[in-house]
């Protein structure tokens, strides 16, 4: 089956620090990979995605590269801000051809940025 | 633009009571999903509907039923609530076959006592 493993945290950093949140996966077939972000009291929002090997997704200063050889999709940001404090979820989806079967999510990483 | 609307936002039930969580989307999406979110467990898929008229079980369907009432609405029913169903429930929608283009509702926080 499909699964996603990510560091759970909490991860605490100072403002302007470099961020890496690790994500590795196992999947049948050829998955697409995603990072979602959840701010307190809200639903999840798509942050970035990559649909094939070596693709790089990017948005709002965050980046992640689809590494098929290491089955990884690590999230990075060069300089974090207090407003980046949230829970980040790595996810994968494998389109079966019969319709959208739902994404598989990791357990989430709670990121805390201190001023 | 509402996106995905879930009602209610909060609910407390007694063990054995029933209730229906409502979800509606106004983006003309074909696919809709129900997830539950528990501490340390991430999001787990309960049921999904790939298109109007179809529903399928996800990872944790026991104790739940769903109805895809029309293209806009996808409801989740707890027939006999149990404390293990205390959770935050999220509805989401996406275009047909568009992986990752999920729009999530803001969630329903359910407590079963």
PDB file of C-alpha atoms in Angstrom:
ATOM      1  CA  UNK A   1       0.000   0.000   0.000  1.00  0.00           C
ATOM      2  CA  UNK A   2       0.841   3.675   0.001  1.00  0.00           C
ATOM      3  CA  UNK A   3       2.369   5.476   2.965  1.00  0.00           C
ATOM      4  CA  UNK A   4       4.039   8.766   3.843  1.00  0.00           C
ATOM      5  CA  UNK A   5       6.542   9.311   6.643  1.00  0.00           C
ATOM      6  CA  UNK A   6       7.472  12.755   7.877  1.00  0.00           C
ATOM      7  CA  UNK A   7       9.137  14.205  10.947  1.00  0.00           C
ATOM      8  CA  UNK A   8       6.436  15.073  13.458  1.00  0.00           C
ATOM      9  CA  UNK A   9       8.013  17.809  15.499  1.00  0.00           C
ATOM     10  CA  UNK A  10       7.300  20.219  16.872  1.00  0.00           C
ATOM     11  CA  UNK A  11      10.063  21.912  14.952  1.00  0.00           C
ATOM     12  CA  UNK A  12      11.042  25.214  16.548  1.00  0.00           C
ATOM     13  CA  UNK A  13      13.157  27.730  14.636  1.00  0.00           C
ATOM     14  CA  UNK A  14      14.096  31.364  14.914  1.00  0.00           C
ATOM     15  CA  UNK A  15      12.900  33.843  12.322  1.00  0.00           C
ATOM     16  CA  UNK A  16      15.071  33.920   9.176  1.00  0.00           C
ATOM     17  CA  UNK A  17      16.421  30.409   9.821  1.00  0.00           C
ATOM     18  CA  UNK A  18      16.628  27.777   7.082  1.00  0.00           C
ATOM     19  CA  UNK A  19      13.867  25.180   7.121  1.00  0.00           C
ATOM     20  CA  UNK A  20      13.881  21.549   6.074  1.00  0.00           C
ATOM     21  CA  UNK A  21      11.010  19.164   6.772  1.00  0.00           C
ATOM     22  CA  UNK A  22      11.751  15.630   5.644  1.00  0.00           C
ATOM     23  CA  UNK A  23       9.223  13.478   3.838  1.00  0.00           C
ATOM     24  CA  UNK A  24       9.678   9.980   2.420  1.00  0.00           C
ATOM     25  CA  UNK A  25       7.112   7.754   0.803  1.00  0.00           C
ATOM     26  CA  UNK A  26       6.263   4.292  -0.422  1.00  0.00           C
ATOM     27  CA  UNK A  27       3.805   3.891  -3.252  1.00  0.00           C
ATOM     28  CA  UNK A  28       2.505   1.479  -5.835  1.00  0.00           C
ATOM     29  CA  UNK A  29       2.635   2.957  -9.290  1.00  0.00           C
ATOM     30  CA  UNK A  30       3.812   6.483 -10.049  1.00  0.00           C
ATOM     31  CA  UNK A  31       2.629   8.914  -7.419  1.00  0.00           C
ATOM     32  CA  UNK A  32       2.173  12.644  -7.459  1.00  0.00           C
ATOM     33  CA  UNK A  33       3.499  14.369  -4.343  1.00  0.00           C
ATOM     34  CA  UNK A  34       2.153  17.319  -2.382  1.00  0.00           C
ATOM     35  CA  UNK A  35       2.720  19.581   0.571  1.00  0.00           C
ATOM     36  CA  UNK A  36      -0.302  21.016   2.367  1.00  0.00           C
ATOM     37  CA  UNK A  37      -0.313  23.611   5.136  1.00  0.00           C
ATOM     38  CA  UNK A  38      -2.836  23.986   7.955  1.00  0.00           C
ATOM     39  CA  UNK A  39      -3.067  27.187   9.957  1.00  0.00           C
ATOM     40  CA  UNK A  40      -4.723  27.077  13.397  1.00  0.00           C
ATOM     41  CA  UNK A  41      -8.473  26.512  13.222  1.00  0.00           C
ATOM     42  CA  UNK A  42      -8.501  26.142   9.446  1.00  0.00           C
ATOM     43  CA  UNK A  43      -8.638  23.426   6.840  1.00  0.00           C
ATOM     44  CA  UNK A  44      -5.662  22.334   4.758  1.00  0.00           C
ATOM     45  CA  UNK A  45      -4.401  24.409   1.841  1.00  0.00           C
ATOM     46  CA  UNK A  46      -2.312  23.123  -1.028  1.00  0.00           C
ATOM     47  CA  UNK A  47       1.177  24.636  -0.758  1.00  0.00           C
ATOM     48  CA  UNK A  48       2.967  22.976  -3.696  1.00  0.00           C
ATOM     49  CA  UNK A  49       3.030  19.813  -5.756  1.00  0.00           C
ATOM     50  CA  UNK A  50       5.149  17.751  -8.166  1.00  0.00           C
ATOM     51  CA  UNK A  51       3.752  15.191 -10.542  1.00  0.00           C
ATOM     52  CA  UNK A  52       6.850  13.369 -11.820  1.00  0.00           C
ATOM     53  CA  UNK A  53      10.416  12.559 -10.872  1.00  0.00           C
ATOM     54  CA  UNK A  54      12.844  15.511 -10.707  1.00  0.00           C
ATOM     55  CA  UNK A  55      10.010  18.031 -10.781  1.00  0.00           C
ATOM     56  CA  UNK A  56      10.378  20.918  -8.339  1.00  0.00           C
ATOM     57  CA  UNK A  57       7.291  22.429  -6.784  1.00  0.00           C
ATOM     58  CA  UNK A  58       7.512  25.935  -5.360  1.00  0.00           C
ATOM     59  CA  UNK A  59       5.235  28.508  -3.764  1.00  0.00           C
ATOM     60  CA  UNK A  60       5.593  31.374  -1.274  1.00  0.00           C
ATOM     61  CA  UNK A  61       9.343  30.762  -0.941  1.00  0.00           C
ATOM     62  CA  UNK A  62       8.895  27.046  -0.200  1.00  0.00           C
ATOM     63  CA  UNK A  63      10.375  24.405  -2.480  1.00  0.00           C
ATOM     64  CA  UNK A  64      10.382  20.616  -2.733  1.00  0.00           C
ATOM     65  CA  UNK A  65      11.948  18.319  -5.331  1.00  0.00           C
ATOM     66  CA  UNK A  66      10.505  14.934  -6.277  1.00  0.00           C
ATOM     67  CA  UNK A  67      13.390  12.459  -5.791  1.00  0.00           C
ATOM     68  CA  UNK A  68      12.433   9.069  -7.108  1.00  0.00           C
ATOM     69  CA  UNK A  69      15.794   7.470  -6.308  1.00  0.00           C
ATOM     70  CA  UNK A  70      15.455   8.289  -2.601  1.00  0.00           C
ATOM     71  CA  UNK A  71      11.632   8.259  -2.548  1.00  0.00           C
ATOM     72  CA  UNK A  72      11.678  11.678  -0.906  1.00  0.00           C
ATOM     73  CA  UNK A  73       9.988  15.069  -1.197  1.00  0.00           C
ATOM     74  CA  UNK A  74      11.610  17.281   1.442  1.00  0.00           C
ATOM     75  CA  UNK A  75      10.192  20.752   2.034  1.00  0.00           C
ATOM     76  CA  UNK A  76      12.650  23.672   2.250  1.00  0.00           C
ATOM     77  CA  UNK A  77      12.562  27.403   2.766  1.00  0.00           C
ATOM     78  CA  UNK A  78      15.560  29.679   2.927  1.00  0.00           C
ATOM     79  CA  UNK A  79      14.313  32.186   5.500  1.00  0.00           C
ATOM     80  CA  UNK A  80      11.242  31.458   7.595  1.00  0.00           C
ATOM     81  CA  UNK A  81       8.891  34.027   9.082  1.00  0.00           C
ATOM     82  CA  UNK A  82       6.659  33.960  12.140  1.00  0.00           C
ATOM     83  CA  UNK A  83       3.692  33.758   9.773  1.00  0.00           C
ATOM     84  CA  UNK A  84       4.969  30.365   8.535  1.00  0.00           C
ATOM     85  CA  UNK A  85       4.045  28.792  11.863  1.00  0.00           C
ATOM     86  CA  UNK A  86       1.574  26.046  10.997  1.00  0.00           C
ATOM     87  CA  UNK A  87       1.250  22.292  10.551  1.00  0.00           C
ATOM     88  CA  UNK A  88       2.678  20.946   7.289  1.00  0.00           C
ATOM     89  CA  UNK A  89       1.471  17.719   5.700  1.00  0.00           C
ATOM     90  CA  UNK A  90       3.224  15.701   3.041  1.00  0.00           C
ATOM     91  CA  UNK A  91       0.876  13.647   0.853  1.00  0.00           C
ATOM     92  CA  UNK A  92       0.839  11.398  -2.181  1.00  0.00           C
ATOM     93  CA  UNK A  93      -1.740  10.353  -4.693  1.00  0.00           C
ATOM     94  CA  UNK A  94      -1.763   7.610  -7.284  1.00  0.00           C
ATOM     95  CA  UNK A  95      -4.365   7.997  -9.972  1.00  0.00           C
ATOM     96  CA  UNK A  96      -5.882   4.592 -10.597  1.00  0.00           C
ATOM     97  CA  UNK A  97      -7.725   5.468 -13.768  1.00  0.00           C
ATOM     98  CA  UNK A  98     -11.068   4.843 -12.166  1.00  0.00           C
ATOM     99  CA  UNK A  99     -11.339   8.280 -10.625  1.00  0.00           C
ATOM    100  CA  UNK A 100      -9.846  10.244  -7.786  1.00  0.00           C
ATOM    101  CA  UNK A 101      -9.258   7.763  -4.993  1.00  0.00           C
ATOM    102  CA  UNK A 102      -8.061  10.147  -2.334  1.00  0.00           C
ATOM    103  CA  UNK A 103      -4.661  11.259  -1.105  1.00  0.00           C
ATOM    104  CA  UNK A 104      -2.528   9.511   1.528  1.00  0.00           C
ATOM    105  CA  UNK A 105      -1.255  11.970   4.146  1.00  0.00           C
ATOM    106  CA  UNK A 106       1.649  11.925   6.543  1.00  0.00           C
ATOM    107  CA  UNK A 107       0.999  12.662  10.216  1.00  0.00           C
ATOM    108  CA  UNK A 108       1.948  16.319   9.913  1.00  0.00           C
ATOM    109  CA  UNK A 109       4.837  18.443  11.192  1.00  0.00           C
ATOM    110  CA  UNK A 110       4.097  21.263  13.590  1.00  0.00           C
ATOM    111  CA  UNK A 111       6.378  24.209  12.797  1.00  0.00           C
ATOM    112  CA  UNK A 112       6.866  27.001  15.325  1.00  0.00           C
ATOM    113  CA  UNK A 113       8.795  30.125  14.329  1.00  0.00           C
ATOM    114  CA  UNK A 114       9.975  32.366  17.141  1.00  0.00           C
ATOM    115  CA  UNK A 115      10.678  36.083  16.592  1.00  0.00           C
TER     116      UNK A 115
ATOM    117  CA  UNK B   1     -16.624  32.634  -3.040  1.00  0.00           C
ATOM    118  CA  UNK B   2     -17.403  30.045  -0.383  1.00  0.00           C
ATOM    119  CA  UNK B   3     -15.443  27.033  -1.687  1.00  0.00           C
ATOM    120  CA  UNK B   4     -16.257  24.115   0.607  1.00  0.00           C
ATOM    121  CA  UNK B   5     -18.717  24.756   3.421  1.00  0.00           C
ATOM    122  CA  UNK B   6     -19.102  22.376   6.353  1.00  0.00           C
ATOM    123  CA  UNK B   7     -21.775  22.449   9.019  1.00  0.00           C
ATOM    124  CA  UNK B   8     -21.810  22.383  11.948  1.00  0.00           C
ATOM    125  CA  UNK B   9     -18.423  23.683  13.097  1.00  0.00           C
ATOM    126  CA  UNK B  10     -18.709  22.143  16.552  1.00  0.00           C
ATOM    127  CA  UNK B  11     -20.866  19.352  17.946  1.00  0.00           C
ATOM    128  CA  UNK B  12     -21.083  17.360  21.159  1.00  0.00           C
ATOM    129  CA  UNK B  13     -22.918  14.033  21.053  1.00  0.00           C
ATOM    130  CA  UNK B  14     -23.739  11.420  23.629  1.00  0.00           C
ATOM    131  CA  UNK B  15     -22.702   7.833  22.945  1.00  0.00           C
ATOM    132  CA  UNK B  16     -25.315   6.170  20.762  1.00  0.00           C
ATOM    133  CA  UNK B  17     -26.746   9.345  19.280  1.00  0.00           C
ATOM    134  CA  UNK B  18     -26.800   9.886  15.538  1.00  0.00           C
ATOM    135  CA  UNK B  19     -25.981  12.907  13.452  1.00  0.00           C
ATOM    136  CA  UNK B  20     -25.173  14.003   9.916  1.00  0.00           C
ATOM    137  CA  UNK B  21     -22.295  16.246   8.953  1.00  0.00           C
ATOM    138  CA  UNK B  22     -23.067  18.378   5.944  1.00  0.00           C
ATOM    139  CA  UNK B  23     -20.692  19.429   3.196  1.00  0.00           C
ATOM    140  CA  UNK B  24     -21.344  21.539   0.105  1.00  0.00           C
ATOM    141  CA  UNK B  25     -19.014  22.895  -2.584  1.00  0.00           C
ATOM    142  CA  UNK B  26     -19.705  25.571  -5.164  1.00  0.00           C
ATOM    143  CA  UNK B  27     -16.769  24.940  -7.534  1.00  0.00           C
ATOM    144  CA  UNK B  28     -18.493  22.370  -9.750  1.00  0.00           C
ATOM    145  CA  UNK B  29     -15.986  19.730  -8.647  1.00  0.00           C
ATOM    146  CA  UNK B  30     -16.702  16.111  -9.473  1.00  0.00           C
ATOM    147  CA  UNK B  31     -14.936  14.400  -6.568  1.00  0.00           C
ATOM    148  CA  UNK B  32     -15.599  14.824  -2.859  1.00  0.00           C
ATOM    149  CA  UNK B  33     -13.995  13.307   0.232  1.00  0.00           C
ATOM    150  CA  UNK B  34     -14.410  12.924   3.964  1.00  0.00           C
ATOM    151  CA  UNK B  35     -11.322  12.741   6.186  1.00  0.00           C
ATOM    152  CA  UNK B  36     -10.867  12.582   9.921  1.00  0.00           C
ATOM    153  CA  UNK B  37      -7.920  14.173  11.688  1.00  0.00           C
ATOM    154  CA  UNK B  38      -6.639  12.813  14.978  1.00  0.00           C
ATOM    155  CA  UNK B  39      -3.577  13.829  16.992  1.00  0.00           C
ATOM    156  CA  UNK B  40      -0.523  11.895  15.841  1.00  0.00           C
ATOM    157  CA  UNK B  41      -2.492  10.176  13.072  1.00  0.00           C
ATOM    158  CA  UNK B  42      -2.628  12.791  10.345  1.00  0.00           C
ATOM    159  CA  UNK B  43      -5.626  12.678   8.019  1.00  0.00           C
ATOM    160  CA  UNK B  44      -7.319   9.396   7.230  1.00  0.00           C
ATOM    161  CA  UNK B  45      -9.810   8.927   4.432  1.00  0.00           C
ATOM    162  CA  UNK B  46     -13.243   7.766   5.560  1.00  0.00           C
ATOM    163  CA  UNK B  47     -15.241   7.749   2.314  1.00  0.00           C
ATOM    164  CA  UNK B  48     -15.007   9.383  -1.057  1.00  0.00           C
ATOM    165  CA  UNK B  49     -17.168  10.021  -4.067  1.00  0.00           C
ATOM    166  CA  UNK B  50     -15.318  10.113  -7.359  1.00  0.00           C
ATOM    167  CA  UNK B  51     -18.355  11.485  -9.146  1.00  0.00           C
ATOM    168  CA  UNK B  52     -22.032  12.145  -8.582  1.00  0.00           C
ATOM    169  CA  UNK B  53     -23.834   8.870  -7.958  1.00  0.00           C
ATOM    170  CA  UNK B  54     -20.817   6.907  -6.714  1.00  0.00           C
ATOM    171  CA  UNK B  55     -19.319   6.415  -3.263  1.00  0.00           C
ATOM    172  CA  UNK B  56     -16.464   4.227  -2.047  1.00  0.00           C
ATOM    173  CA  UNK B  57     -14.888   3.282   1.241  1.00  0.00           C
ATOM    174  CA  UNK B  58     -11.597   4.743   2.295  1.00  0.00           C
ATOM    175  CA  UNK B  59      -9.173   3.656   4.984  1.00  0.00           C
ATOM    176  CA  UNK B  60     -11.482   3.958   8.030  1.00  0.00           C
ATOM    177  CA  UNK B  61     -15.154   3.597   6.964  1.00  0.00           C
ATOM    178  CA  UNK B  62     -16.512   1.577   9.906  1.00  0.00           C
ATOM    179  CA  UNK B  63     -19.237   3.371  11.837  1.00  0.00           C
ATOM    180  CA  UNK B  64     -19.965   5.848   9.035  1.00  0.00           C
ATOM    181  CA  UNK B  65     -22.223   6.158   6.026  1.00  0.00           C
ATOM    182  CA  UNK B  66     -22.245   8.742   3.268  1.00  0.00           C
ATOM    183  CA  UNK B  67     -24.628  10.151   0.724  1.00  0.00           C
ATOM    184  CA  UNK B  68     -23.721  12.049  -2.433  1.00  0.00           C
ATOM    185  CA  UNK B  69     -26.964  13.963  -2.610  1.00  0.00           C
ATOM    186  CA  UNK B  70     -26.080  15.794  -5.828  1.00  0.00           C
ATOM    187  CA  UNK B  71     -22.946  17.194  -7.407  1.00  0.00           C
ATOM    188  CA  UNK B  72     -22.613  19.883  -4.737  1.00  0.00           C
ATOM    189  CA  UNK B  73     -23.375  17.998  -1.542  1.00  0.00           C
ATOM    190  CA  UNK B  74     -21.737  15.066   0.225  1.00  0.00           C
ATOM    191  CA  UNK B  75     -22.917  14.202   3.728  1.00  0.00           C
ATOM    192  CA  UNK B  76     -21.385  11.972   6.399  1.00  0.00           C
ATOM    193  CA  UNK B  77     -23.637  10.159   8.884  1.00  0.00           C
ATOM    194  CA  UNK B  78     -22.813   8.622  12.224  1.00  0.00           C
ATOM    195  CA  UNK B  79     -25.639   6.201  13.041  1.00  0.00           C
ATOM    196  CA  UNK B  80     -24.579   5.404  16.608  1.00  0.00           C
ATOM    197  CA  UNK B  81     -21.775   7.638  17.807  1.00  0.00           C
ATOM    198  CA  UNK B  82     -18.912   6.196  19.860  1.00  0.00           C
ATOM    199  CA  UNK B  83     -16.175   7.990  21.844  1.00  0.00           C
ATOM    200  CA  UNK B  84     -13.641   6.661  19.294  1.00  0.00           C
ATOM    201  CA  UNK B  85     -15.300   8.913  16.726  1.00  0.00           C
ATOM    202  CA  UNK B  86     -14.257  12.033  18.596  1.00  0.00           C
ATOM    203  CA  UNK B  87     -12.224  13.833  15.974  1.00  0.00           C
ATOM    204  CA  UNK B  88     -12.035  16.745  13.595  1.00  0.00           C
ATOM    205  CA  UNK B  89     -13.751  15.955  10.301  1.00  0.00           C
ATOM    206  CA  UNK B  90     -12.779  17.579   7.030  1.00  0.00           C
ATOM    207  CA  UNK B  91     -14.621  17.551   3.760  1.00  0.00           C
ATOM    208  CA  UNK B  92     -12.703  18.219   0.541  1.00  0.00           C
ATOM    209  CA  UNK B  93     -13.426  18.407  -3.162  1.00  0.00           C
ATOM    210  CA  UNK B  94     -11.418  18.217  -6.383  1.00  0.00           C
ATOM    211  CA  UNK B  95     -11.787  18.155 -10.135  1.00  0.00           C
ATOM    212  CA  UNK B  96     -12.166  14.766 -11.778  1.00  0.00           C
ATOM    213  CA  UNK B  97      -8.790  13.057 -11.774  1.00  0.00           C
ATOM    214  CA  UNK B  98      -6.924  16.170 -10.690  1.00  0.00           C
ATOM    215  CA  UNK B  99      -4.648  14.881  -7.982  1.00  0.00           C
ATOM    216  CA  UNK B 100      -3.757  17.430  -5.375  1.00  0.00           C
ATOM    217  CA  UNK B 101      -6.183  20.131  -6.372  1.00  0.00           C
ATOM    218  CA  UNK B 102      -8.121  19.568  -3.181  1.00  0.00           C
ATOM    219  CA  UNK B 103     -10.089  22.359  -1.554  1.00  0.00           C
ATOM    220  CA  UNK B 104     -10.783  21.681   2.097  1.00  0.00           C
ATOM    221  CA  UNK B 105     -13.558  22.926   4.312  1.00  0.00           C
ATOM    222  CA  UNK B 106     -12.742  24.449   7.685  1.00  0.00           C
ATOM    223  CA  UNK B 107     -13.706  21.308   9.593  1.00  0.00           C
ATOM    224  CA  UNK B 108     -16.218  20.017  12.126  1.00  0.00           C
ATOM    225  CA  UNK B 109     -14.925  19.367  15.618  1.00  0.00           C
ATOM    226  CA  UNK B 110     -16.954  16.463  17.036  1.00  0.00           C
ATOM    227  CA  UNK B 111     -16.827  15.257  20.617  1.00  0.00           C
ATOM    228  CA  UNK B 112     -18.624  12.081  21.686  1.00  0.00           C
ATOM    229  CA  UNK B 113     -19.075  11.699  25.429  1.00  0.00           C
TER     230      UNK B 113
END
